[in-house]
Every structure is written in C-alpha cells, then in structure tokens.
Tab-separated table of C-alpha atoms (C1' of nucleotides) in Angstrom:
chain	number	residue	atom	x	y	z
U	1074	UNK	CA	9.045	-59.528	-12.445
U	1075	UNK	CA	6.467	-56.759	-12.213
U	1076	UNK	CA	6.666	-53.215	-13.475
U	1077	UNK	CA	7.930	-51.620	-10.286
U	1078	UNK	CA	10.832	-53.998	-9.948
U	1079	UNK	CA	11.847	-53.704	-13.586
U	1080	UNK	CA	11.714	-49.936	-13.363
U	1081	UNK	CA	13.877	-49.885	-10.296
U	1082	UNK	CA	16.412	-52.309	-11.753
U	1083	UNK	CA	16.725	-50.119	-14.816
U	1084	UNK	CA	16.871	-46.920	-12.822
U	1085	UNK	CA	13.655	-45.501	-14.179
U	1086	UNK	CA	9.960	-45.327	-13.303
U	1087	UNK	CA	6.883	-47.432	-13.924
U	1088	UNK	CA	5.338	-44.488	-15.758
U	1089	UNK	CA	8.191	-44.560	-18.225
U	1090	UNK	CA	7.721	-48.268	-18.909
U	1091	UNK	CA	4.010	-47.773	-19.547
U	1092	UNK	CA	4.916	-44.963	-21.892
U	1093	UNK	CA	7.317	-47.181	-23.819
U	1094	UNK	CA	4.648	-49.828	-24.044
U	1095	UNK	CA	2.149	-47.286	-25.331
U	1096	UNK	CA	4.673	-46.473	-28.058
U	1097	UNK	CA	4.956	-50.151	-28.903
U	1098	UNK	CA	8.568	-50.210	-27.857
U	1099	UNK	CA	8.395	-52.502	-24.865
U	1100	UNK	CA	5.233	-54.640	-24.830
U	1101	UNK	CA	4.541	-56.661	-21.708
U	1102	UNK	CA	3.008	-60.044	-21.004
U	1103	UNK	CA	0.181	-60.030	-18.502
U	1104	UNK	CA	-0.363	-62.087	-15.384
U	1105	UNK	CA	-3.840	-63.491	-14.646
U	1106	UNK	CA	-4.665	-60.510	-12.506
U	1107	UNK	CA	-3.785	-58.121	-15.315
U	1108	UNK	CA	-0.409	-57.086	-13.921
U	1109	UNK	CA	2.369	-56.549	-16.439
U	1110	UNK	CA	5.027	-59.242	-16.307
U	1111	UNK	CA	8.624	-58.942	-17.471
U	1112	UNK	CA	11.702	-61.126	-17.603
U	1113	UNK	CA	15.433	-60.631	-17.890
U	1114	UNK	CA	15.350	-60.121	-21.638
U	1115	UNK	CA	13.007	-57.191	-21.127
U	1116	UNK	CA	15.550	-55.731	-18.775
U	1117	UNK	CA	18.150	-55.962	-21.523
U	1118	UNK	CA	15.839	-54.228	-23.991
U	1119	UNK	CA	15.095	-51.536	-21.473
U	1120	UNK	CA	18.746	-50.967	-20.708
U	1121	UNK	CA	19.435	-50.610	-24.419
U	1122	UNK	CA	16.758	-47.972	-24.672
U	1123	UNK	CA	17.979	-46.099	-21.622
U	1124	UNK	CA	21.566	-46.064	-22.795
U	1125	UNK	CA	20.616	-44.552	-26.110
U	1126	UNK	CA	18.280	-42.090	-24.446
U	1127	UNK	CA	21.152	-40.965	-22.257
U	1128	UNK	CA	23.105	-40.335	-25.447
U	1129	UNK	CA	20.305	-38.060	-26.564
U	1130	UNK	CA	18.662	-40.433	-29.037
U	1131	UNK	CA	14.976	-39.903	-29.657
U	1132	UNK	CA	12.770	-42.779	-28.587
U	1133	UNK	CA	12.010	-43.612	-32.196
U	1134	UNK	CA	15.701	-43.862	-32.900
U	1135	UNK	CA	16.041	-46.615	-30.332
U	1136	UNK	CA	13.490	-48.784	-32.064
U	1137	UNK	CA	15.863	-50.477	-34.525
U	1138	UNK	CA	18.136	-51.437	-31.653
U	1139	UNK	CA	15.288	-52.928	-29.657
U	1140	UNK	CA	13.937	-54.840	-32.623
U	1141	UNK	CA	17.427	-56.093	-33.348
U	1142	UNK	CA	17.739	-57.495	-29.848
U	1143	UNK	CA	14.294	-59.041	-30.002
U	1144	UNK	CA	15.230	-60.674	-33.293
U	1145	UNK	CA	17.779	-62.634	-31.289
U	1146	UNK	CA	20.917	-60.763	-32.203
U	1147	UNK	CA	23.642	-60.596	-29.575
U	1148	UNK	CA	23.606	-56.797	-29.411
U	1149	UNK	CA	21.189	-54.036	-30.304
U	1150	UNK	CA	23.633	-52.617	-32.800
U	1151	UNK	CA	24.212	-55.893	-34.639
U	1152	UNK	CA	21.794	-54.891	-37.355
U	1153	UNK	CA	22.251	-52.596	-40.364
U	1154	UNK	CA	19.324	-50.408	-39.342
U	1155	UNK	CA	20.998	-49.690	-36.019
U	1156	UNK	CA	24.266	-48.832	-37.705
U	1157	UNK	CA	22.403	-46.446	-39.962
U	1158	UNK	CA	20.998	-44.702	-36.904
U	1159	UNK	CA	24.495	-44.438	-35.432
U	1160	UNK	CA	25.730	-42.802	-38.612
U	1161	UNK	CA	22.851	-40.380	-38.837
U	1162	UNK	CA	23.411	-39.480	-35.214
U	1163	UNK	CA	27.087	-38.897	-35.730
U	1164	UNK	CA	26.376	-36.546	-38.595
U	1165	UNK	CA	23.757	-34.778	-36.515
U	1166	UNK	CA	26.141	-34.440	-33.603
U	1167	UNK	CA	28.891	-33.099	-35.832
U	1168	UNK	CA	26.574	-30.490	-37.248
U	1169	UNK	CA	25.343	-29.509	-33.829
U	1170	UNK	CA	28.820	-29.277	-32.380
U	1171	UNK	CA	29.982	-27.115	-35.272
U	1172	UNK	CA	27.019	-24.866	-34.794
U	1173	UNK	CA	27.574	-24.521	-31.074
U	1174	UNK	CA	31.244	-23.807	-31.561
U	1175	UNK	CA	30.374	-21.111	-34.048
U	1176	UNK	CA	27.918	-19.568	-31.610
U	1177	UNK	CA	30.444	-19.852	-28.823
U	1178	UNK	CA	32.984	-17.970	-30.887
U	1179	UNK	CA	30.532	-15.229	-31.751
U	1180	UNK	CA	29.327	-14.809	-28.190
U	1181	UNK	CA	32.895	-14.799	-26.977
U	1182	UNK	CA	33.759	-12.078	-29.473
U	1183	UNK	CA	30.748	-10.041	-28.422
U	1184	UNK	CA	31.730	-10.319	-24.812
U	1185	UNK	CA	35.292	-9.270	-25.513
U	1186	UNK	CA	34.155	-6.311	-27.553
U	1187	UNK	CA	31.593	-5.226	-24.979
U	1188	UNK	CA	34.149	-5.471	-22.208
U	1189	UNK	CA	36.587	-3.370	-24.199
U	1190	UNK	CA	33.907	-0.780	-24.872
U	1191	UNK	CA	33.047	-0.635	-21.201
U	1192	UNK	CA	36.682	-0.139	-20.309
U	1193	UNK	CA	36.816	2.800	-22.723
U	1194	UNK	CA	33.758	4.364	-21.182
U	1195	UNK	CA	35.189	3.963	-17.720
U	1196	UNK	CA	38.344	5.760	-18.745
U	1197	UNK	CA	36.394	8.604	-20.348
U	1198	UNK	CA	33.917	8.954	-17.484
U	1199	UNK	CA	35.880	8.458	-14.309
U	1200	UNK	CA	38.902	10.596	-13.429
U	1201	UNK	CA	42.181	8.854	-14.296
U	1202	UNK	CA	42.478	6.270	-11.543
U	1203	UNK	CA	45.600	5.727	-9.513
U	1204	UNK	CA	47.087	2.357	-8.987
U	1205	UNK	CA	46.267	2.410	-5.275
U	1206	UNK	CA	42.952	1.921	-3.590
U	1207	UNK	CA	41.073	5.070	-2.644
U	1208	UNK	CA	40.345	3.767	0.822
U	1209	UNK	CA	43.480	4.157	2.953
U	1210	UNK	CA	44.824	0.950	4.394
U	1211	UNK	CA	46.867	0.398	7.517
U	1212	UNK	CA	49.864	0.441	5.216
U	1213	UNK	CA	48.959	3.945	3.924
U	1214	UNK	CA	48.634	5.252	7.453
U	1215	UNK	CA	51.941	3.740	8.449
U	1216	UNK	CA	53.668	5.433	5.525
U	1217	UNK	CA	52.250	8.800	6.559
U	1218	UNK	CA	53.185	8.280	10.192
U	1219	UNK	CA	55.714	10.911	11.299
U	1220	UNK	CA	57.325	8.257	13.486
U	1221	UNK	CA	58.777	6.679	10.361
U	1222	UNK	CA	60.130	9.829	8.787
U	1223	UNK	CA	63.322	9.706	10.657
U	1224	UNK	CA	64.090	6.332	9.133
U	1225	UNK	CA	63.509	7.541	5.581
U	1226	UNK	CA	65.436	10.754	5.880
N	468	UNK	CA	4.893	1.780	-37.950
N	469	UNK	CA	2.365	-0.958	-37.242
N	470	UNK	CA	2.925	-4.503	-36.150
N	471	UNK	CA	2.973	-6.109	-39.586
N	472	UNK	CA	5.604	-3.780	-40.926
N	473	UNK	CA	7.815	-4.086	-37.886
N	474	UNK	CA	7.566	-7.848	-38.033
N	475	UNK	CA	8.521	-7.909	-41.678
N	476	UNK	CA	11.437	-5.521	-41.206
N	477	UNK	CA	12.769	-7.743	-38.454
N	478	UNK	CA	12.149	-10.938	-40.376
N	479	UNK	CA	9.593	-12.320	-37.984
N	480	UNK	CA	5.817	-12.417	-37.497
N	481	UNK	CA	3.200	-10.277	-35.834
N	482	UNK	CA	2.351	-13.210	-33.591
N	483	UNK	CA	5.882	-13.203	-32.286
N	484	UNK	CA	5.739	-9.499	-31.456
N	485	UNK	CA	2.495	-9.940	-29.567
N	486	UNK	CA	4.103	-12.779	-27.701
N	487	UNK	CA	7.082	-10.614	-26.742
N	488	UNK	CA	4.695	-7.932	-25.577
N	489	UNK	CA	2.778	-10.450	-23.489
N	490	UNK	CA	6.069	-11.306	-21.839
N	491	UNK	CA	6.695	-7.635	-21.127
N	492	UNK	CA	9.705	-7.616	-23.383
N	493	UNK	CA	8.524	-5.307	-26.131
N	494	UNK	CA	5.574	-3.152	-25.027
N	495	UNK	CA	3.860	-1.091	-27.714
N	496	UNK	CA	2.224	2.306	-27.801
N	497	UNK	CA	-1.290	2.346	-29.158
N	498	UNK	CA	-2.838	4.421	-31.868
N	499	UNK	CA	-6.335	5.891	-31.364
N	500	UNK	CA	-7.887	2.930	-33.088
N	501	UNK	CA	-6.146	0.525	-30.768
N	502	UNK	CA	-3.477	-0.570	-33.244
N	503	UNK	CA	0.001	-1.125	-31.867
N	504	UNK	CA	2.475	1.533	-32.922
N	505	UNK	CA	6.238	1.156	-33.102
N	506	UNK	CA	9.195	3.332	-34.055
N	507	UNK	CA	12.777	2.777	-35.118
N	508	UNK	CA	13.994	2.244	-31.568
N	509	UNK	CA	11.582	-0.653	-31.234
N	510	UNK	CA	13.119	-2.128	-34.337
N	511	UNK	CA	16.521	-1.953	-32.662
N	512	UNK	CA	15.195	-3.666	-29.558
N	513	UNK	CA	13.581	-6.329	-31.651
N	514	UNK	CA	16.729	-6.934	-33.652
N	515	UNK	CA	18.670	-7.319	-30.442
N	516	UNK	CA	16.198	-9.918	-29.248
N	517	UNK	CA	16.247	-11.800	-32.544
N	518	UNK	CA	20.028	-11.872	-32.715
N	519	UNK	CA	20.272	-13.403	-29.265
N	520	UNK	CA	17.469	-15.823	-30.020
N	521	UNK	CA	19.382	-16.962	-33.083
N	522	UNK	CA	22.311	-17.628	-30.780
N	523	UNK	CA	20.069	-19.877	-28.748
N	524	UNK	CA	19.424	-17.501	-25.859
N	525	UNK	CA	16.181	-17.989	-23.982
N	526	UNK	CA	13.790	-15.080	-24.192
N	527	UNK	CA	14.371	-14.267	-20.544
N	528	UNK	CA	18.063	-14.063	-21.184
N	529	UNK	CA	17.524	-11.300	-23.704
N	530	UNK	CA	15.758	-9.116	-21.171
N	531	UNK	CA	18.866	-7.474	-19.706
N	532	UNK	CA	19.996	-6.506	-23.207
N	533	UNK	CA	16.654	-4.979	-24.054
N	534	UNK	CA	16.465	-3.070	-20.799
N	535	UNK	CA	19.981	-1.866	-21.349
N	536	UNK	CA	19.076	-0.440	-24.736
N	537	UNK	CA	15.920	1.137	-23.381
N	538	UNK	CA	17.974	2.745	-20.628
N	539	UNK	CA	19.688	4.697	-23.398
N	540	UNK	CA	22.924	2.779	-23.651
N	541	UNK	CA	24.533	2.590	-27.077
N	542	UNK	CA	24.382	-1.201	-27.221
N	543	UNK	CA	22.396	-3.943	-25.537
N	544	UNK	CA	25.552	-5.387	-24.065
N	545	UNK	CA	26.800	-2.122	-22.567
N	546	UNK	CA	25.481	-3.112	-19.153
N	547	UNK	CA	26.937	-5.433	-16.521
N	548	UNK	CA	23.819	-7.581	-16.421
N	549	UNK	CA	24.198	-8.299	-20.131
N	550	UNK	CA	27.832	-9.206	-19.721
N	551	UNK	CA	26.860	-11.569	-16.935
N	552	UNK	CA	24.440	-13.280	-19.314
N	553	UNK	CA	27.178	-13.575	-21.928
N	554	UNK	CA	29.439	-15.233	-19.398
N	555	UNK	CA	26.788	-17.628	-18.170
N	556	UNK	CA	26.027	-18.519	-21.749
N	557	UNK	CA	29.637	-19.149	-22.577
N	558	UNK	CA	29.954	-21.504	-19.629
N	559	UNK	CA	26.754	-23.213	-20.643
N	560	UNK	CA	27.942	-23.593	-24.226
N	561	UNK	CA	31.287	-24.965	-23.110
N	562	UNK	CA	29.575	-27.537	-20.961
N	563	UNK	CA	27.203	-28.502	-23.712
N	564	UNK	CA	29.944	-28.779	-26.300
N	565	UNK	CA	32.030	-30.957	-24.003
N	566	UNK	CA	29.038	-33.151	-23.391
N	567	UNK	CA	28.236	-33.502	-27.071
N	568	UNK	CA	31.828	-34.272	-27.912
N	569	UNK	CA	31.859	-36.954	-25.271
N	570	UNK	CA	28.681	-38.456	-26.680
N	571	UNK	CA	30.055	-38.206	-30.175
N	572	UNK	CA	33.149	-40.124	-29.135
N	573	UNK	CA	31.120	-42.827	-27.446
N	574	UNK	CA	28.722	-43.229	-30.339
N	575	UNK	CA	31.646	-43.289	-32.739
N	576	UNK	CA	33.287	-46.010	-30.693
N	577	UNK	CA	30.080	-48.018	-30.596
N	578	UNK	CA	29.730	-47.742	-34.338
N	579	UNK	CA	33.293	-48.853	-34.933
N	580	UNK	CA	32.914	-51.784	-32.600
N	581	UNK	CA	29.605	-52.835	-34.095
N	582	UNK	CA	31.007	-52.614	-37.594
N	583	UNK	CA	33.970	-54.736	-36.591
N	584	UNK	CA	31.669	-57.301	-34.995
N	585	UNK	CA	29.565	-57.436	-38.112
N	586	UNK	CA	32.633	-57.957	-40.258
N	587	UNK	CA	33.575	-60.911	-38.050
N	588	UNK	CA	30.154	-62.427	-38.407
N	589	UNK	CA	30.272	-62.019	-42.159
N	590	UNK	CA	33.548	-63.856	-42.348
N	591	UNK	CA	32.258	-66.672	-40.173
N	592	UNK	CA	28.928	-66.981	-41.953
N	593	UNK	CA	29.554	-66.414	-45.641
N	594	UNK	CA	32.074	-68.482	-47.643
N	595	UNK	CA	35.399	-66.688	-48.068
N	596	UNK	CA	34.603	-64.037	-50.674
N	597	UNK	CA	36.720	-63.378	-53.725
N	598	UNK	CA	37.869	-59.937	-54.638
N	599	UNK	CA	35.676	-59.834	-57.734
N	600	UNK	CA	31.964	-59.299	-57.918
N	601	UNK	CA	29.846	-62.415	-58.189
N	602	UNK	CA	27.668	-60.905	-60.888
N	603	UNK	CA	29.575	-60.809	-64.182
N	604	UNK	CA	29.953	-57.369	-65.717
N	605	UNK	CA	30.306	-56.347	-69.331
N	606	UNK	CA	34.012	-56.281	-68.636
N	607	UNK	CA	33.976	-59.907	-67.475
N	608	UNK	CA	32.148	-60.982	-70.580
N	609	UNK	CA	34.504	-59.107	-72.826
N	610	UNK	CA	37.475	-60.817	-71.232
N	611	UNK	CA	35.890	-64.189	-71.862
N	612	UNK	CA	34.940	-63.282	-75.417
N	613	UNK	CA	36.818	-65.521	-77.895
N	614	UNK	CA	36.870	-62.592	-80.320
N	615	UNK	CA	39.409	-60.830	-78.169
N	616	UNK	CA	41.696	-63.753	-77.641
N	617	UNK	CA	43.618	-63.124	-80.766
N	618	UNK	CA	44.512	-59.612	-79.608
N	619	UNK	CA	45.727	-60.805	-76.198
N	620	UNK	CA	47.778	-63.639	-77.563
S	558	DG	C1'	-20.789	0.389	-51.315
S	559	DT	C1'	-17.973	-3.348	-50.874
S	560	DA	C1'	-14.134	-6.219	-51.205
S	561	DA	C1'	-9.544	-6.906	-49.687
S	562	DT	C1'	-6.262	-6.270	-46.330
S	563	DC	C1'	-4.880	-4.870	-42.324
S	564	DC	C1'	-5.604	-4.997	-37.203
S	565	DT	C1'	-7.678	-6.686	-32.407
S	566	DT	C1'	-8.292	-10.354	-28.464
S	567	DG	C1'	-8.914	-15.064	-27.050
S	568	DA	C1'	-8.007	-19.568	-27.090
S	569	DC	C1'	-6.451	-24.025	-28.477
S	570	DG	C1'	-2.542	-26.871	-30.820
S	571	DC	C1'	2.163	-28.510	-31.116
S	572	DC	C1'	6.292	-31.299	-29.685
S	573	DG	C1'	8.687	-35.184	-26.469
S	574	DA	C1'	9.065	-37.717	-22.635
S	575	DC	C1'	7.310	-38.318	-19.288
S	576	DG	C1'	5.132	-36.348	-14.012
S	577	DT	C1'	1.221	-36.399	-11.344
S	578	DC	C1'	-3.318	-37.054	-9.776
S	579	DA	C1'	-7.770	-39.734	-9.543
S	580	DA	C1'	-10.447	-43.729	-8.697
S	581	DG	C1'	-10.380	-48.174	-8.081
S	582	DG	C1'	-8.604	-53.495	-8.099
S	583	DC	C1'	-5.639	-57.278	-5.962
S	584	DA	C1'	-2.663	-59.566	-2.486
S	585	DA	C1'	-0.697	-60.282	1.998
S	586	DG	C1'	0.105	-59.489	6.998
S	587	DG	C1'	-1.868	-58.848	11.559
R	1220	DC	C1'	-11.819	-57.078	8.600
R	1221	DC	C1'	-8.583	-53.522	7.805
R	1222	DT	C1'	-4.479	-51.520	6.396
R	1223	DT	C1'	-0.582	-51.215	3.406
R	1224	DG	C1'	1.466	-51.338	-0.838
R	1225	DC	C1'	1.570	-52.771	-5.073
R	1226	DC	C1'	-0.948	-52.620	-9.496
R	1227	DT	C1'	-4.581	-50.908	-13.260
R	1228	DT	C1'	-6.478	-47.255	-16.799
R	1229	DG	C1'	-7.461	-42.541	-17.947
R	1230	DA	C1'	-6.557	-38.049	-18.331
R	1231	DC	C1'	-4.562	-33.640	-17.610
R	1232	DG	C1'	-0.049	-30.804	-16.743
R	1233	DT	C1'	4.750	-29.407	-17.981
R	1234	DC	C1'	8.028	-26.426	-20.806
R	1235	DG	C1'	9.143	-22.570	-24.815
R	1236	DG	C1'	8.089	-20.170	-28.493
R	1237	DC	C1'	5.359	-19.508	-31.042
R	1238	DG	C1'	1.429	-21.364	-35.224
R	1239	DT	C1'	-3.177	-21.268	-36.340
R	1240	DC	C1'	-7.904	-20.506	-36.188
R	1241	DA	C1'	-12.132	-17.764	-34.895
R	1242	DA	C1'	-14.913	-13.731	-34.744
R	1243	DG	C1'	-15.061	-9.240	-35.353
R	1244	DG	C1'	-13.397	-3.996	-36.002
R	1245	DA	C1'	-10.586	-0.525	-38.940
R	1246	DT	C1'	-8.558	1.101	-43.193
R	1247	DT	C1'	-7.586	1.321	-47.786
R	1248	DA	C1'	-8.445	0.399	-52.817
R	1249	DC	C1'	-11.567	0.610	-56.355
DNA sequence: GTAATCCTTGACGCCGACGTCAAGGCAAGG
DNA sequence: CCTTGCCTTGACGTCGGCGTCAAGGATTAC
C-alpha cells in the first residue's frame, strides 16, 4: 500500500503521514523506486494516532501508544506509559473543564448584570412604555371603529 | 503617562500595548518627542481588554467593549454589540465544555478498560499472588524472631 | 560629560499540525 | 511519444499574541 491509499483509508492526507514520519512516529519502508510502502499494521498505528488526536492529544502524547502497538501488544493502551498519558490527560481535562466552567459562570454573571443595567437605563431614558405596541394594528382600528360602539354600550 | 508606566499599571508589557495599537484597539496620543502618551481613560480601556483576554476572548472580540467605553458609556458591556459578544461566547463555552466532558468520559472509559485488561493479563501471566509482599519487612523478621516467641506463647 | 534608563521602529522567532506550491521522477494507458 | 496521475523532497505559509533582538534617539541621574 502506498501513501495515498493509506491516507485515504485513515481519513487523512499524505502530507500528514509524511509529517508523522518526519517526527519519527510512523516510519515507512521504501519500494525500489523510493515510494513509501505500508501494510495493515501501519494502518492500525495510524488509526491509533488519529483517534487520540481527535481526543485532543498532542502528537507526542500518542507516541507511547504507537510504540506499545509496535512492541506487539494487542492494544495501544496495553502499556503502563500509555496509561500514564491517559491519567495525565484526565487531570488536564478536569482542570480545563473547571476553568471553563468558572469562566462561563463569570461571563454569564456579567451578561446578566449588563442586561439589568441596560433595562434600568431604558426605563430612565424612554417614557414609561405601555403594554401595547405603538404602531396601531388592525385590532386597534377595529376597537376604535364607531360601528362597534353600539355593541359595547 | 508613558507606555512603560501604563503597561506596569495594567500588569502587562509595552510590547503588548504597541501590539494593541497596531491592531487599532488602543491608539495613543504622542508627545512632542514622539513618545506615546496615555491617560487614565486609556488605563480603563486596557483593563477592559485584559479582563476579557483573561476570560479567553480573542482580541477582536474585545473591540466592541472598547468602542463602547470610548463612546462614553459607563461600562464596556453597556452596548448591544458587547452583549452579543457575551452571548456568542457563552454558546461557544457551552459547546466547548460539552465537548471536553464527552472526551473526558471517553478517555476515562478507555483508561478503565485498559486497566481492567491489564489486570487480566497480570492474573494470567504471573503466579497467583499472595496478599503479603514478597520482600520481607522488618515486621516479618520480627515475627519470625525466636526472641519473641515466648511473649506470643 | 556620560552612563543608565527610558523610548522609537522594524523585523524575525515561536508554537503545532499540518496546507500548499514548486520542480521533478516513475508507471501505465492509448 | 504523450498524457495522466501517482509519487518524491524542499521549503515557505498559516494562525494569535505576543517575546526578543537590533540600532538608534530622548531623558534623567550623577
């Protein structure tokens, strides 16, 4: 299998595979003509990398998983180093989530306060508004229609 | 007030202020010698920017707040455009938090599964372990010490 | 006078994970 | 032979928010 096919089967691009190779993450055998050659096990490595990347792992963080697979283990996370990365990532995620929730709360409070302040200003600036629209509707006209007065009286 | 002092009072650097000016966010008056000159109102603008930046707002997202203050409003979020940014940010944060929580759950599940798998392998590979440590401790030795047998008996 | 400390503009560096372009090689079909 | 489509390496571009250095002018301290 050549680079284009592997890329397509993994849902990525040839450029990405060359990049991984340049980082020493996914080395390739070479055909006589110099073309990169891959097999099914490379596809498994690549899928492992892509999955973790989708989770937001840095490339470097995927390395233990890849090496674990290449060492012959059944899964990329069968090795202690991979588990350590999982744990670090969980802690990182927890911290990030806490932080974002804190920011969310503060921004939400700011918004609420600013909206309240604007409502105050509106009340102070504009004349006390009625509950009806200022533009008369067909309904308004109907109510003012002398033809209906007889019914009300 | 010159750039260094303003930067220090806002807890940032002169480089940052020049950058903001280059983005048209915080223009400066100039003294005769060409030095940038700022006043207290600039400090307020800058603090508004920094606060939002700390919340994770992009620089561009702070622009409505700054313009609002410069327009003479009491607060940066007194204007509709600022409120719109708040709302967009809240939606963005909610989406991001959901995403991170989803990732966290998946990574957590992976870790649990991998740990369970490793425990299985350990049981299959190593001989059934005892509950005690294999390396004798001072405690172990003491218990085997003939000197103490009299006391136990 | 001169050293130290400010200030100025300009320009390159950084980070991560690639995208994109350039110039050229190799294989296969018509 | 020529085109088409894959492949190769090399190198620069992207994005945001600055950091950092260079070369030189202004001000202040002594």
